[in-house]
Coordinates of C-alpha atoms in Angstrom, one line a residue:
Chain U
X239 CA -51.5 -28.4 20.5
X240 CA -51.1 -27.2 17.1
X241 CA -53.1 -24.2 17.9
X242 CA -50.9 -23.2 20.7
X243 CA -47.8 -23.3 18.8
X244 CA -49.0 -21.0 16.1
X245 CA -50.1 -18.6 19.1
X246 CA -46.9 -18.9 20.4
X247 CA -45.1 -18.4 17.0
X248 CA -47.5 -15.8 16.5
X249 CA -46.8 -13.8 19.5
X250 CA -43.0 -14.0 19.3
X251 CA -43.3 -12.4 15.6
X252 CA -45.1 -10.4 16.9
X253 CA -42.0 -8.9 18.4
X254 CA -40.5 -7.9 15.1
X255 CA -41.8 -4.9 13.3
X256 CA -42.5 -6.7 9.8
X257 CA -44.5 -9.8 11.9
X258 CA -43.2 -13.1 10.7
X259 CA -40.4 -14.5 9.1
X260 CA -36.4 -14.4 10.3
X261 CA -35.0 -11.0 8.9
X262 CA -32.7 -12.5 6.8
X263 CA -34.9 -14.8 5.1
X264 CA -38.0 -12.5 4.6
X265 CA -38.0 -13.0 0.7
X266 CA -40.1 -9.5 0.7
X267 CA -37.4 -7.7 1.1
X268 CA -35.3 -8.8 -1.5
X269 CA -36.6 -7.2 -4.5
X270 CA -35.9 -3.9 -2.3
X271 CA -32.2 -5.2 -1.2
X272 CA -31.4 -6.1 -4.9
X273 CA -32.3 -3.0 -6.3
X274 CA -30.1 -0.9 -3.9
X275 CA -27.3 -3.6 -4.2
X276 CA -27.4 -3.2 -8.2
X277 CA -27.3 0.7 -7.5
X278 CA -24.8 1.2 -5.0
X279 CA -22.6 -1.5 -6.6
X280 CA -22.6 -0.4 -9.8
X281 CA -21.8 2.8 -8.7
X282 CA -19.1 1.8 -7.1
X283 CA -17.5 -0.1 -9.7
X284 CA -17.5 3.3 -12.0
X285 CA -16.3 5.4 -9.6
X286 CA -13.5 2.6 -9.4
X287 CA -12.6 1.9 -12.4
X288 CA -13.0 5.1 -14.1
X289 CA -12.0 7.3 -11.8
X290 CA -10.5 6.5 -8.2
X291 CA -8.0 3.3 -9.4
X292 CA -6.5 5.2 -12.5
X293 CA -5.5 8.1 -10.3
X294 CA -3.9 5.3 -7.8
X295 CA -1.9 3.6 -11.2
X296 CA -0.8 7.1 -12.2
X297 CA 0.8 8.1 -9.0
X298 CA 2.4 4.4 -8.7
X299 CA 3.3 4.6 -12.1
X300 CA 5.0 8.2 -11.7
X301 CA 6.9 6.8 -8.7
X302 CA 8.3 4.0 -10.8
X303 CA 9.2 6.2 -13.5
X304 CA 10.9 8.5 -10.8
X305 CA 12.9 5.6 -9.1
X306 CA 13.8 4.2 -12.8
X307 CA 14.8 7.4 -13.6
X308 CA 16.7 8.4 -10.8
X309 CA 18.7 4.7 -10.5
X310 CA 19.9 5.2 -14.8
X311 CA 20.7 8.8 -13.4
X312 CA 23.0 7.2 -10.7
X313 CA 24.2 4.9 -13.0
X314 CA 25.3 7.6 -15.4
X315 CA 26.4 9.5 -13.3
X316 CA 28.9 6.6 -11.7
X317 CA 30.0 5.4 -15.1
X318 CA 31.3 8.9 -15.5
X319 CA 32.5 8.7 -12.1
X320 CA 34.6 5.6 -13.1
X321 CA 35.6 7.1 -16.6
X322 CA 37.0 10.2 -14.6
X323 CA 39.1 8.0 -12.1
X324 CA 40.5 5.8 -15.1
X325 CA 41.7 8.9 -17.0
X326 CA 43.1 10.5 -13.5
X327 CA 45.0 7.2 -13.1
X328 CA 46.0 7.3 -16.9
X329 CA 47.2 10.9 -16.5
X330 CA 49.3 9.4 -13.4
X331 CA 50.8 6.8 -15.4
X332 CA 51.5 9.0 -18.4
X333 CA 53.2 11.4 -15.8
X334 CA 55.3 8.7 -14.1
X335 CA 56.6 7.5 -17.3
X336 CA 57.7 11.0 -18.8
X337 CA 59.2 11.2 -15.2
X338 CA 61.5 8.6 -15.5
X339 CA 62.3 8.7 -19.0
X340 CA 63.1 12.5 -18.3
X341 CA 65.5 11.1 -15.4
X342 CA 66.8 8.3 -17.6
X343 CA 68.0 10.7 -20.3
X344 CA 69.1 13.4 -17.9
X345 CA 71.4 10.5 -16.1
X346 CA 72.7 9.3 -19.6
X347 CA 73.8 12.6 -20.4
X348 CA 75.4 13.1 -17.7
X349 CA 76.8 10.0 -18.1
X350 CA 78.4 10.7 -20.9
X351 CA 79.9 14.1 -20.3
X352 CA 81.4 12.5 -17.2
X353 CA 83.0 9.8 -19.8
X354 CA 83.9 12.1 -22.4
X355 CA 85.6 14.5 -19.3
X356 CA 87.2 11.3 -18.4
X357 CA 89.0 10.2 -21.2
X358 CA 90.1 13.7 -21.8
X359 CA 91.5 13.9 -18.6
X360 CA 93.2 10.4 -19.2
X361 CA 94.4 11.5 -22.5
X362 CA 96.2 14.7 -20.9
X363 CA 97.6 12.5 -18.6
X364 CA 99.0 10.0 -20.8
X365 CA 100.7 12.9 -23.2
X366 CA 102.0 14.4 -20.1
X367 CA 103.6 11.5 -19.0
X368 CA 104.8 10.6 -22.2
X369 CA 105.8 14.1 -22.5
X370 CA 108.0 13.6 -19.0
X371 CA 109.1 9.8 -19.9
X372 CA 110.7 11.9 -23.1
X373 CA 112.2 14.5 -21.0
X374 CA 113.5 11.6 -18.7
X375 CA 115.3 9.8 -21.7
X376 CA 116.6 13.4 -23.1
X377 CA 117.6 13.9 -19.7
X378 CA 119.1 10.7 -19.6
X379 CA 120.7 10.7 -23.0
X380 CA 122.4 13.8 -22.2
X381 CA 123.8 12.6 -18.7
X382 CA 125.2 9.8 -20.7
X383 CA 127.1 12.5 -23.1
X384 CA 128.0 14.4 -20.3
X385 CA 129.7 11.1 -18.5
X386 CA 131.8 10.8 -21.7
X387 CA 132.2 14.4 -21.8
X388 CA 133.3 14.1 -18.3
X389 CA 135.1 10.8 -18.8
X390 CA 137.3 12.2 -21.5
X391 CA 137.9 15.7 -19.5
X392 CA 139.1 13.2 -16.7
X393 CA 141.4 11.1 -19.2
X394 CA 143.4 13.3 -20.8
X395 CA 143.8 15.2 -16.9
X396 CA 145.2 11.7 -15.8
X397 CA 146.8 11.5 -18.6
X398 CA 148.5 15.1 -18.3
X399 CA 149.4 14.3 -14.9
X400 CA 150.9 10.9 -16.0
X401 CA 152.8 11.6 -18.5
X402 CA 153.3 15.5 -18.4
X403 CA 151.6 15.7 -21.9
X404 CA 148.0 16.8 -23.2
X405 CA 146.7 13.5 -25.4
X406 CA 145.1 14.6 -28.3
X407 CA 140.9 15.1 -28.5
X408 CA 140.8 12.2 -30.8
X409 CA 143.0 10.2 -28.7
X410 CA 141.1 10.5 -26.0
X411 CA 137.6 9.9 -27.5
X412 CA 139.1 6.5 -28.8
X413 CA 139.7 5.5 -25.8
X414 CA 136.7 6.6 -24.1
X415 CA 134.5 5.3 -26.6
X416 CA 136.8 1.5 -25.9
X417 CA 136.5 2.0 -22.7
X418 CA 132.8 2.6 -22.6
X419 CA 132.3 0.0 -25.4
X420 CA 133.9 -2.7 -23.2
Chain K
X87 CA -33.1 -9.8 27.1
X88 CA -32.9 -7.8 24.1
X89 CA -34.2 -9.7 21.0
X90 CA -30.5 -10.7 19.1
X91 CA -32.4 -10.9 15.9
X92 CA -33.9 -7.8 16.0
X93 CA -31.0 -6.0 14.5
X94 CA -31.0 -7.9 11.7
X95 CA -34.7 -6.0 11.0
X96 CA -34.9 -3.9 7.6
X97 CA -36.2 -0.8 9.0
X98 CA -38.5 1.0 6.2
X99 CA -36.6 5.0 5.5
X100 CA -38.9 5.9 2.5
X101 CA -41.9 3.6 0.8
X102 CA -40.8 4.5 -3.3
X103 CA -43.4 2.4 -5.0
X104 CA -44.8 -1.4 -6.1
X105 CA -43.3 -3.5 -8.5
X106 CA -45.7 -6.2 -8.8
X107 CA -46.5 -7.6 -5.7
X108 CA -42.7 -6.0 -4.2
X109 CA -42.7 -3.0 -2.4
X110 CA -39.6 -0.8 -3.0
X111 CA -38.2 0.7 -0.1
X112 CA -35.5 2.9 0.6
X113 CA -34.0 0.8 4.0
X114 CA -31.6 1.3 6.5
X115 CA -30.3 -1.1 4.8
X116 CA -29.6 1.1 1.3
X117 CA -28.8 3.6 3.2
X118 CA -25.9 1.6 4.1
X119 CA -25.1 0.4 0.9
X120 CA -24.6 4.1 -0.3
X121 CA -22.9 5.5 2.6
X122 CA -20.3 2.6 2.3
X123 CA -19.8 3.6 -1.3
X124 CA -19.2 7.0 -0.6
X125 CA -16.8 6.6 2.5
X126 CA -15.0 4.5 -0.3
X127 CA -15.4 6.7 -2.9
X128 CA -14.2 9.6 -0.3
X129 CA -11.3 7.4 0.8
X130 CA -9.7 6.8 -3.1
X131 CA -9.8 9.8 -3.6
X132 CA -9.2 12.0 -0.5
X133 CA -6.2 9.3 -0.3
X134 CA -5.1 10.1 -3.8
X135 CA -6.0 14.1 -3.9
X136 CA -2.2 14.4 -3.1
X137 CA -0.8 12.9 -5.4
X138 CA 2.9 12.9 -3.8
X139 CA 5.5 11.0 -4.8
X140 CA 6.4 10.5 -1.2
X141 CA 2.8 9.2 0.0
X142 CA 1.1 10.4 3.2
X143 CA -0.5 8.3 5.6
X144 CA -4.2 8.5 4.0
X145 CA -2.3 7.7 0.4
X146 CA -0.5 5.3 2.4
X147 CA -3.3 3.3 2.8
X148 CA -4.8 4.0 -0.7
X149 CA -1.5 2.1 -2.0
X150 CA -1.8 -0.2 0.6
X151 CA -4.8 -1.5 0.0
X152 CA -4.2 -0.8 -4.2
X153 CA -1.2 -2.8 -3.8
X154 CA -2.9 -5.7 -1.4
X155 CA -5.3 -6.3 -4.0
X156 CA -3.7 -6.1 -6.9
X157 CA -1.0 -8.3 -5.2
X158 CA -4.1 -11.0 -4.7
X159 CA -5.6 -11.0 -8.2
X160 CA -2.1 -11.4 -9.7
X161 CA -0.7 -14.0 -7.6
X162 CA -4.4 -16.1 -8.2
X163 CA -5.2 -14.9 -12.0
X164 CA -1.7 -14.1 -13.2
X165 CA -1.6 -10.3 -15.2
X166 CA -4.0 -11.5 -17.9
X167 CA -6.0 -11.2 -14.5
X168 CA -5.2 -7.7 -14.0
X169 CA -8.5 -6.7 -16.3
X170 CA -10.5 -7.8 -13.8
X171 CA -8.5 -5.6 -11.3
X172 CA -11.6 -2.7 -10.6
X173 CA -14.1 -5.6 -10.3
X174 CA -12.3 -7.5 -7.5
X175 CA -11.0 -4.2 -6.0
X176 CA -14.8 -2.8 -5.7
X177 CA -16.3 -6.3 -4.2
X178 CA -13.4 -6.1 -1.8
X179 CA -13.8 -2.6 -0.2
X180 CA -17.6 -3.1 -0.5
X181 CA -17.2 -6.2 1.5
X182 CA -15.1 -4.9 3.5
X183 CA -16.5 -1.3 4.1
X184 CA -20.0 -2.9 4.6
X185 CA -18.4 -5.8 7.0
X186 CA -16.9 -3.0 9.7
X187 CA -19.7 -0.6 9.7
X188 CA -22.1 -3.5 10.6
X189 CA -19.5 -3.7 14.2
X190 CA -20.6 -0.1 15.4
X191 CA -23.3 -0.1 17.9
X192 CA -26.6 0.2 16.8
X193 CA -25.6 0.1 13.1
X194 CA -26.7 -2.2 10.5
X195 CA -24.9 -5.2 8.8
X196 CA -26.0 -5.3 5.1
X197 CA -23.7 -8.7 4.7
X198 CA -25.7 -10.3 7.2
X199 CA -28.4 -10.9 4.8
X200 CA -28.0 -13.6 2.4
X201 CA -29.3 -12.1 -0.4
X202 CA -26.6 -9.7 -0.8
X203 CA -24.0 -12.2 -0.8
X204 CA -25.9 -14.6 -2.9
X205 CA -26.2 -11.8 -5.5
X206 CA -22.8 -10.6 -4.9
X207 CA -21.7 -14.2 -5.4
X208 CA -24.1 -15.3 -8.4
X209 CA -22.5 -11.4 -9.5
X210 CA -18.7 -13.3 -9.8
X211 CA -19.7 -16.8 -11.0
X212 CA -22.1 -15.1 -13.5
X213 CA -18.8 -13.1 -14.8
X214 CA -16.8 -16.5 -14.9
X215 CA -19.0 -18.3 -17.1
X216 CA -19.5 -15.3 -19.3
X217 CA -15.9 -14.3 -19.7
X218 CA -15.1 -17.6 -19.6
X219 CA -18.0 -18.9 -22.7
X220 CA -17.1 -15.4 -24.4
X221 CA -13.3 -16.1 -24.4
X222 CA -12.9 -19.7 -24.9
X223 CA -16.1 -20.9 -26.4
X224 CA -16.9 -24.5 -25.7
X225 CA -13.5 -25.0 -25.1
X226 CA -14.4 -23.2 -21.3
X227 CA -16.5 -26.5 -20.4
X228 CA -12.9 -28.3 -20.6
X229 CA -13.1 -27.3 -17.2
X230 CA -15.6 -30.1 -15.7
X231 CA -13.3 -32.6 -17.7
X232 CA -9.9 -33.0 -15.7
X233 CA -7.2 -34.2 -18.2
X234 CA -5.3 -37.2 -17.7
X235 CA -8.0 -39.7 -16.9
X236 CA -8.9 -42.6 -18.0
X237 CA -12.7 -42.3 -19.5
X238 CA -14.2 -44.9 -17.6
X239 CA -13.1 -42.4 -14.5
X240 CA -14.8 -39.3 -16.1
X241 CA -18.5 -40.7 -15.7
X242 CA -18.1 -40.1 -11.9
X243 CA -15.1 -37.1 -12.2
X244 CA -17.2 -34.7 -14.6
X245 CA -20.5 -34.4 -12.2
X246 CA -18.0 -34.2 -9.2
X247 CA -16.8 -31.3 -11.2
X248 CA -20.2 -29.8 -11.8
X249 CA -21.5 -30.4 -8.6
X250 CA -18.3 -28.8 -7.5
X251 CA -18.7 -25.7 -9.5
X252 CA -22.4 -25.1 -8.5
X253 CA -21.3 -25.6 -5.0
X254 CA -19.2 -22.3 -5.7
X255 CA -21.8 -19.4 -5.5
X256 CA -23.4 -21.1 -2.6
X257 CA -20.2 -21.5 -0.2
X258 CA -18.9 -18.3 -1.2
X259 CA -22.5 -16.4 -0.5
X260 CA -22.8 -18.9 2.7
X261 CA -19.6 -18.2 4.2
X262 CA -19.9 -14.4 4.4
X263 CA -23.5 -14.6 5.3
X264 CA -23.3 -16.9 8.0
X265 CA -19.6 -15.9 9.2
X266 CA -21.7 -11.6 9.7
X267 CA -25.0 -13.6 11.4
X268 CA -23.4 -15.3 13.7
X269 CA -21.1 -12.7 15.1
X270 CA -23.5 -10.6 15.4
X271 CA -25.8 -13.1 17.3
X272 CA -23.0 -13.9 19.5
X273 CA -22.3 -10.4 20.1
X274 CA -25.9 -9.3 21.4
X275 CA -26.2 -12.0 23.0
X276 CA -23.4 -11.7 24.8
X277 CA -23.8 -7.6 25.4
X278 CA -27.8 -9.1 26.5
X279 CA -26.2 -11.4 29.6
X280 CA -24.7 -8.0 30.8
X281 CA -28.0 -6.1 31.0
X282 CA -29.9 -9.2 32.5
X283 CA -27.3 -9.9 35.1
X284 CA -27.1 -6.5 36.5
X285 CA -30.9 -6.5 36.7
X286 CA -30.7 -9.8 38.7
X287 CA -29.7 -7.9 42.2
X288 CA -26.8 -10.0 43.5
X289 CA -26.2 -12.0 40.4
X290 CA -24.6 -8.0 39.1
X291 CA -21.4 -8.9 40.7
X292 CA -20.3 -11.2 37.7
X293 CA -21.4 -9.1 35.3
X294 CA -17.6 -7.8 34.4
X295 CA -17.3 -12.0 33.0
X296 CA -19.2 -11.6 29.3
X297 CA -18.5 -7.7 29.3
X298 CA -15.0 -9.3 28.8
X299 CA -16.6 -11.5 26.5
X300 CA -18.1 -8.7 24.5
X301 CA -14.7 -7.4 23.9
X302 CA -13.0 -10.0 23.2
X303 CA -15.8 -11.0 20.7
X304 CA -15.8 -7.4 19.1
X305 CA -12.0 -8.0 18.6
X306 CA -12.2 -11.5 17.2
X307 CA -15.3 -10.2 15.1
X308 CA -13.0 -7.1 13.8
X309 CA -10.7 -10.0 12.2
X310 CA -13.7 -11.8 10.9
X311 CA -15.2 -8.9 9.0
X312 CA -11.9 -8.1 7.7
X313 CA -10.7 -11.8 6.3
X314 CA -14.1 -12.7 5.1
X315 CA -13.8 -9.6 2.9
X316 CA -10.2 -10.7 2.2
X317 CA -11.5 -14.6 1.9
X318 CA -14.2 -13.1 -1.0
X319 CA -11.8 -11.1 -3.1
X320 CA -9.2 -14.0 -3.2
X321 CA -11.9 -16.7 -3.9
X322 CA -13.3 -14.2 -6.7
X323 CA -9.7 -14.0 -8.1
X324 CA -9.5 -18.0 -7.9
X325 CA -12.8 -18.2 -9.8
X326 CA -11.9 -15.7 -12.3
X327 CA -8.6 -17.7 -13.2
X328 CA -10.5 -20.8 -14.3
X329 CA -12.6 -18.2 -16.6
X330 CA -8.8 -16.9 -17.5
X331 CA -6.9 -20.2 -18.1
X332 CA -10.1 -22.9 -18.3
X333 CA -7.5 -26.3 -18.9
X334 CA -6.8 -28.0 -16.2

């Protein structure tokens, strides 16, 4: 029985080229597989290290200095941006002020040349009119003279008719004047 | 039916010499080895011969992959991590390169044999407990001792630890090796059905059944090769942090 089984495990090794053992397993071949593993692993660990992953950090590195860069750029640039709009807006401000206060002092003024026009005008008035109540009371003053005037002239005509005699000036302004008094 | 462990066979390129009772042989297998380094070594720098500011799509996937695992060792290791960078970085592309070349036809899978991965693996714990002893002292050995228990606990916590922290090396070399056998078992065997059927007259006319298999499986074994490469890097970044930042 036990012979048969070695023939049988014999003949089925025989199927693989190194006779025996299941590849994996075949501790022959390790000293072989180690060697090549420490070789082509260590290799690849300097290539890695000293060469192929720096070149990968530099060119990450350079695009995060670029984007950095790029962003304070954009920054800068809108902080200048804002400074240029606050001064525009300043400038506005300044402008709208002078405006006004431009308009203010150009409305006072005229203002007071219209005032000062005004009362000039009022002034010539008032003389004028004093000017013509003066003329009025003259005018009035001297009607009243005439009246006597008048008054006497008609007197001593009455009179002359009357009586057939001319009364004396004096006379006559007595009487007026006691007439008029009354 | 074709053998399925037959591609797992070292096939002997070049006999270089004896070391002891060892024969040293240039294999199919180290050919491999230095063909993946080269792709990779072709791809970083091919990728990076640019240099644009706007990247291409080779660059594209220089950065990409940079980025990915850069992104991995931070997020486990934190920046002090970062020194560690070209290690993880190499083991990951290795892994990785090695992982997809093994799923062309008639290639070889160089991560299908355990005592890559246990040397790759021994490789990151060995680094650990260096780094770690170098850069801490004794004071690294605080790892087996969780804090905040009572003592009478830490008789059966501390060899949990240890046990723990052995079992590292083995279920990270494991994993890979037995995730890239498997497959690759499944595969031929699968690829074998399609052969024998069409060989067996009428039995031909289901053949089309694991040829849909075999795709399917070559899809699924696409997203293997890739997350165990992806598993390694981020359990080698997990590791590395306890060598980092040894307190619990």
């Amino acid at each position: 029985m036990a012979t048969t089984t070695q023939a049988t495990t014999e003949a089925h090794g025989g199927a693989h080229a190194a006779g025996g053992a299941f590849p994996p397993f075949d501790s022959s071949t390790f000293g072989s597989q180690l060697i090549w593993l420490a070789l082509a692993f260590g290799a690849l660990y300097l290539l890695m290290s000293k060469v192929a992953l720096p070149r990968v950090a530099r060119i990450l590195d350079e695009r995060n200095g670029k984007i950095t860069g790029d962003l304070e750029t954009a920054a800068k640039l809108k902080s200048q941006t804002d400074d240029a709009i606050a001064s525009y807006e300043k400038a506005l401000a300044d402008a709208r002020a002078n405006a006004q206060a431009i308009a203010g002092e150009t409305r006072d003024k005229l203002q007071a040349e219209t005032d000062a026009r005004r009362k000039a005008l009022e002034a010539d008035l008032h003389a004028k009119l004093e000017a013509a109540e003066a003329q009025i009371v003259a005018g009035k003053t001297a009607a009243m003279q005439n009246v006597r005037g008048i008054a006497a002239d008609a007197t001593a005509a009455i009179v002359q008719q009357l009586v057939g005699r001319t009364p004396s000036t004096d006379e006559v302004d007595a009487a007026v004047s006691q007439s008029l008094g009354r | 039916m074709a053998d399925p462990i037959h591609q797992f066979q070292l096939k002997n390129i070049a006999t270089l010499g004896h070391l002891g009772n060892q024969e040293i042989v240039f294999t199919q297998s180290s050919l491999f080895m230095l063909v993946a380094v080269g792709v990779i070594t072709l791809f970083m720098l091919a990728g990076t011969a640019g240099r644009g500011l706007v990247p291409g799509r080779l660059q594209s996937m220089v950065e990409l992959s940079y980025e990915f695992v850069a992104n991995t060792v931070r997020s486990s290791a934190g920046n002090e991590g970062m020194r560690f960078f070209p290690f993880v970085f190499s083991l990951f592309m290795f892994v990785l390169i090695l992982n997809l070349a093994g799923l062309i036809p008639y290639s070889f899978t160089v991560t299908s044999h355990i005592i890559i991965t246990a040397a790759l693996a021994l490789l990151v714990i060995g680094v650990v407990v260096v780094y770690g002893v170098m850069k801490h002292g004794t004071h690294f050995f605080g790892l087996f001792v969780p804090g905040g228990v009572p003592p009478v606990m830490l008789a059966i916590l501390v060899p949990i630890e240890i046990i723990s922290f052995i079992s590292r090396p083995i279920s990270l070399s494991v994993r890979l090796f037995a995730n890239m056998l498997a497959g690759h078992i499944a595969l031929k065997i699968f690829a074998g059905f399609i052969g024998s059927l069409l060989a067996a007259g009428a039995w031909g006319i289901i053949s089309p059944l694991p040829l849909a298999l075999t795709v399917a499986l070559t899809a699924l074994e696409v997203l293997v090769a890739v997350l165990q490469a992806y598993v390694f890097a981020t359990l080698t970044s997990i590791y590395l942090n306890d060598a980092l930042h040894p307190g619990h």
